CSV table of C-alpha atoms in Angstrom, one decimal:
chain,number,residue,atom,x,y,z
M,24,MET,CA,-19.5,-9.9,25.1
M,25,GLY,CA,-17.1,-7.1,25.8
M,26,ASP,CA,-15.7,-4.6,23.3
M,27,PHE,CA,-13.6,-6.7,20.9
M,28,ARG,CA,-11.6,-3.6,19.9
M,29,ALA,CA,-9.8,-3.9,23.2
M,30,LEU,CA,-8.7,-7.5,22.5
M,31,PRO,CA,-5.5,-8.6,20.7
M,32,VAL,CA,-6.3,-9.9,17.2
M,33,THR,CA,-5.3,-13.5,17.6
M,34,ALA,CA,-6.9,-16.9,17.1
M,35,ARG,CA,-8.1,-16.8,20.7
M,36,HIS,CA,-10.3,-13.8,20.0
M,37,VAL,CA,-11.5,-14.6,16.4
M,38,ILE,CA,-15.0,-15.3,17.6
M,39,ALA,CA,-15.3,-11.8,19.1
M,40,LEU,CA,-14.1,-10.4,15.7
M,41,THR,CA,-16.7,-12.4,13.7
M,42,PRO,CA,-19.6,-10.1,12.8
M,43,PRO,CA,-23.3,-11.2,12.9
M,44,GLY,CA,-24.1,-13.5,10.0
M,45,LEU,CA,-20.8,-15.3,9.9
M,46,PRO,CA,-20.0,-18.5,11.8
M,47,PRO,CA,-17.6,-18.4,14.7
M,48,GLY,CA,-14.0,-18.8,13.5
M,49,ALA,CA,-14.8,-17.5,10.0
M,50,TRP,CA,-11.8,-15.2,10.1
M,51,ASP,CA,-9.4,-17.6,11.8
M,52,VAL,CA,-6.0,-17.5,10.0
M,53,THR,CA,-4.2,-20.1,12.1
M,54,ASP,CA,-4.6,-22.8,9.4
M,55,MET,CA,-3.2,-20.6,6.6
M,56,GLY,CA,0.3,-21.5,5.8
M,57,GLN,CA,1.0,-18.2,4.2
M,58,ALA,CA,0.5,-16.1,7.4
M,59,ASP,CA,3.5,-14.3,8.9
M,60,PRO,CA,3.7,-14.4,12.7
M,61,ARG,CA,5.1,-10.9,12.7
M,62,ILE,CA,1.7,-9.7,11.6
M,63,GLU,CA,0.1,-11.2,14.7
M,64,ARG,CA,2.4,-9.0,16.7
M,65,TYR,CA,1.6,-6.0,14.5
M,66,LEU,CA,-2.1,-6.5,15.1
M,67,ALA,CA,-1.7,-7.1,18.8
M,68,ARG,CA,-0.8,-3.5,19.3
M,69,GLU,CA,-3.6,-1.0,19.7
M,70,ARG,CA,-4.1,0.9,16.5
M,71,PRO,CA,-6.8,2.7,14.5
M,72,TRP,CA,-8.8,0.4,12.2
M,73,ARG,CA,-7.3,-2.7,13.7
M,74,ASP,CA,-10.4,-4.8,13.4
M,75,GLU,CA,-10.9,-3.8,9.7
M,76,ILE,CA,-7.2,-4.5,8.9
M,77,ALA,CA,-7.6,-8.0,10.5
M,78,ALA,CA,-10.7,-8.7,8.5
M,79,LEU,CA,-9.1,-7.6,5.2
M,80,ARG,CA,-6.0,-9.7,6.1
M,81,ARG,CA,-8.2,-12.8,6.5
M,82,VAL,CA,-9.7,-12.4,3.0
M,83,VAL,CA,-6.3,-11.8,1.4
M,84,LEU,CA,-4.8,-14.8,3.0
M,85,ASP,CA,-7.8,-16.9,2.1
M,86,GLU,CA,-7.0,-16.2,-1.5
M,87,GLY,CA,-3.6,-18.0,-1.1
M,88,LEU,CA,-1.3,-15.0,-1.0
M,89,THR,CA,2.0,-15.1,0.9
M,90,GLU,CA,2.2,-12.6,3.8
M,91,THR,CA,5.3,-10.7,4.9
M,92,LEU,CA,6.1,-7.4,6.7
M,93,LYS,CA,7.4,-4.6,4.4
M,94,TRP,CA,7.5,-0.9,4.8
M,95,ARG,CA,6.1,-1.5,8.4
M,96,SER,CA,2.8,-2.9,7.0
M,97,PRO,CA,1.4,-6.3,6.0
M,98,CYS,CA,2.4,-7.0,2.4
M,99,TYR,CA,1.2,-9.8,0.2
M,100,THR,CA,2.9,-11.5,-2.7
M,101,ALA,CA,2.3,-14.1,-5.3
M,102,HIS,CA,4.4,-15.6,-8.1
M,103,GLY,CA,7.4,-13.6,-6.9
M,104,GLY,CA,5.8,-10.2,-7.1
M,105,ASN,CA,4.2,-7.7,-4.8
M,106,VAL,CA,0.4,-7.9,-5.1
M,107,CYS,CA,-1.0,-5.7,-2.4
M,108,MET,CA,-0.7,-4.2,1.1
M,109,VAL,CA,-3.2,-3.8,3.9
M,110,ASP,CA,-3.1,-0.6,6.0
M,111,ALA,CA,-5.3,2.3,7.1
M,112,LEU,CA,-5.6,6.0,6.7
M,113,LYS,CA,-7.3,8.3,9.2
M,114,ASP,CA,-10.7,7.7,7.8
M,115,THR,CA,-10.6,4.1,6.4
M,116,ALA,CA,-8.8,0.8,6.2
M,117,PHE,CA,-7.8,-0.3,2.7
M,118,VAL,CA,-6.1,-2.9,0.5
M,119,SER,CA,-3.6,-1.1,-1.8
M,120,PHE,CA,-3.0,-3.0,-5.1
M,121,PHE,CA,0.5,-2.2,-6.5
M,122,LYS,CA,-0.7,-2.7,-10.1
M,123,GLY,CA,-4.3,-1.7,-9.4
M,124,VAL,CA,-4.6,0.2,-12.7
M,125,LEU,CA,-4.5,-3.2,-14.5
M,126,LEU,CA,-7.6,-4.5,-12.7
M,127,GLU,CA,-10.9,-4.5,-14.4
M,128,ASP,CA,-13.2,-2.3,-12.3
M,129,PRO,CA,-16.4,-1.5,-14.2
M,130,GLU,CA,-18.2,-0.2,-11.1
M,131,GLY,CA,-15.3,2.2,-10.2
M,132,THR,CA,-14.8,0.7,-6.8
M,133,LEU,CA,-11.0,1.3,-6.8
M,134,VAL,CA,-9.6,4.7,-6.2
M,135,PRO,CA,-6.1,6.1,-6.7
M,136,PRO,CA,-4.2,7.0,-3.5
M,137,GLY,CA,-3.5,10.5,-4.8
M,138,PRO,CA,-3.8,12.8,-7.8
M,139,ASN,CA,-0.3,11.7,-9.0
M,140,SER,CA,-0.8,8.0,-8.6
M,141,ARG,CA,-0.3,6.2,-11.9
M,142,SER,CA,-0.3,2.5,-10.9
M,143,ALA,CA,-1.6,1.8,-7.4
M,144,ARG,CA,-5.3,1.7,-6.5
M,145,TYR,CA,-7.1,1.4,-3.1
M,146,PHE,CA,-10.0,-0.8,-2.1
M,147,LYS,CA,-11.4,1.0,0.9
M,148,CYS,CA,-13.1,-0.7,3.9
M,149,GLY,CA,-15.0,1.6,6.3
M,150,SER,CA,-16.2,-1.1,8.7
M,151,VAL,CA,-16.2,-4.8,9.4
M,152,GLU,CA,-19.8,-4.9,8.5
M,153,GLU,CA,-19.2,-3.2,5.2
M,154,LEU,CA,-16.6,-5.9,4.3
M,155,VAL,CA,-19.2,-8.6,4.8
M,156,ARG,CA,-21.1,-7.0,1.9
M,157,THR,CA,-18.1,-6.2,-0.3
M,158,GLU,CA,-16.0,-9.2,0.3
M,159,PRO,CA,-16.9,-10.9,-3.1
M,160,ILE,CA,-15.8,-7.7,-4.9
M,161,LEU,CA,-12.5,-7.7,-3.1
M,162,ARG,CA,-11.9,-11.4,-3.8
M,163,GLY,CA,-12.5,-10.7,-7.5
M,164,PHE,CA,-9.8,-8.0,-7.5
M,165,LEU,CA,-7.4,-10.3,-5.6
M,166,ARG,CA,-7.8,-13.1,-8.1
M,167,GLN,CA,-7.2,-10.7,-11.0
M,168,ALA,CA,-4.1,-9.3,-9.3
M,169,VAL,CA,-2.7,-12.8,-8.6
M,170,ASP,CA,-3.3,-13.8,-12.2
M,171,ASN,CA,-1.6,-10.7,-13.5
M,172,GLU,CA,1.5,-11.7,-11.5
M,173,ARG,CA,1.3,-15.2,-12.9
M,174,LEU,CA,1.2,-13.8,-16.4
M,175,GLY,CA,4.0,-11.3,-15.7
M,176,ARG,CA,1.9,-8.3,-16.6
M,177,ARG,CA,3.4,-4.9,-16.1
M,178,VAL,CA,2.0,-1.4,-16.0
M,179,ASP,CA,3.0,0.4,-19.1
M,180,LEU,CA,3.6,4.0,-18.0
M,181,PRO,CA,3.9,6.8,-20.5
M,182,PRO,CA,7.4,8.2,-21.0
M,183,ASP,CA,8.7,10.3,-18.1
M,184,ASP,CA,7.3,13.8,-19.0
M,185,LEU,CA,8.2,15.4,-15.7
M,186,ASP,CA,8.4,19.2,-15.6
M,187,LEU,CA,11.4,19.7,-13.3
M,188,PRO,CA,11.3,22.8,-11.0
M,189,ASP,CA,13.8,25.4,-11.9
M,190,GLU,CA,15.6,24.9,-8.6
M,191,LEU,CA,16.1,21.2,-9.3
M,192,VAL,CA,17.4,21.9,-12.8
M,193,ALA,CA,19.9,24.4,-11.3
M,194,ALA,CA,21.0,21.9,-8.6
M,195,LEU,CA,21.5,19.2,-11.2
M,196,HIS,CA,23.5,21.4,-13.4
M,197,ALA,CA,25.7,22.6,-10.5
M,198,ASP,CA,26.4,19.1,-9.2
M,199,PRO,CA,27.5,16.4,-11.7
M,200,ASP,CA,27.4,13.7,-9.0
M,201,LEU,CA,23.8,14.7,-8.1
M,202,ALA,CA,22.9,14.7,-11.8
M,203,ALA,CA,24.4,11.3,-12.4
M,204,ALA,CA,22.5,9.9,-9.4
M,205,TRP,CA,19.3,11.5,-10.6
M,206,GLU,CA,19.6,9.8,-14.0
M,207,SER,CA,20.2,6.5,-12.3
M,208,LEU,CA,16.9,6.7,-10.4
M,209,THR,CA,13.9,4.8,-11.6
M,210,PRO,CA,11.2,7.0,-13.3
M,211,GLY,CA,8.9,6.4,-10.3
M,212,ARG,CA,11.5,7.6,-7.8
M,213,ARG,CA,12.2,10.7,-9.9
M,214,ARG,CA,8.6,11.4,-10.1
M,215,GLY,CA,8.2,11.1,-6.3
M,216,TYR,CA,10.9,13.7,-5.7
M,217,VAL,CA,9.6,16.1,-8.4
M,218,VAL,CA,6.1,16.0,-6.9
M,219,ALA,CA,7.5,16.6,-3.4
M,220,ILE,CA,9.8,19.4,-4.4
M,221,ALA,CA,7.4,21.1,-6.8
M,222,GLY,CA,4.6,21.1,-4.2
M,223,ALA,CA,6.2,23.9,-2.3
M,224,ARG,CA,5.0,27.4,-3.2
M,225,LYS,CA,8.1,29.3,-2.4
M,226,SER,CA,11.4,29.0,-4.2
M,227,GLU,CA,13.4,28.9,-1.0
M,228,THR,CA,11.2,26.0,0.2
M,229,ARG,CA,11.8,24.1,-3.0
M,230,SER,CA,15.5,24.6,-2.6
M,231,ALA,CA,15.4,23.5,1.0
M,232,ARG,CA,13.6,20.3,0.0
M,233,ILE,CA,16.3,19.6,-2.6
M,234,ASP,CA,18.9,19.9,0.1
M,235,LYS,CA,16.9,17.7,2.4
M,236,HIS,CA,16.6,14.9,-0.2
M,237,ARG,CA,20.1,15.2,-1.7
M,238,ALA,CA,21.7,12.4,0.4
M,239,ALA,CA,18.9,10.0,-0.5
M,240,ILE,CA,19.2,10.8,-4.2
M,241,LEU,CA,22.9,10.3,-4.1
M,242,ALA,CA,22.4,6.9,-2.4
M,243,GLY,CA,19.9,5.9,-5.1
M,244,ARG,CA,16.9,5.7,-2.7
M,245,GLY,CA,13.4,6.8,-3.4
M,246,LEU,CA,11.5,9.4,-1.4
M,247,HIS,CA,10.0,6.9,1.1
M,248,ASP,CA,12.8,4.3,1.0
M,249,ARG,CA,14.5,3.6,4.3
């Protein structure tokens, strides 16, 4: 059998994507009503970690979540709320749980995306073969996350205790419209901007970043909103 990484990830090639130990068709998603056909096109393009993303997708869909395309990546919802996304970094594929901090994880499997992440948690997948071993753990997290949405659980974040850079304080004082727009942003969006601006070492770079993001702040958008 040829290299399955060169094949489009569709139902026609699901046998090639099935690792040793699983029956042919074990990852076929054609009978899952929650699948979004746009994700088939997304996976048909050559991309790093495509096989692992397809394998993670199969597990998520098998747990009954509804699939859609958001932020240019496969996103999964339940009970009207965002549950998780499936994507990849340079060194791994992953499932990102929006409210991952709420999940019981006694083994410490889940990791935060970054040092400033307060809610999201990653379940990493380094290979298709690895997922064969860790699939039961992932399913447990998915069931917890879906149940949290059913119960309407929210992440209780501490009060916004952000330490604003001096340059941002000055910009807000100098521009009432910018200050009003800043106050109308959600705490998460404000935090995103503060982290991005304060991460610059030089004052002139911090000021340049404020200028760069000014229009988005005035429009009420977050750092990564389109």
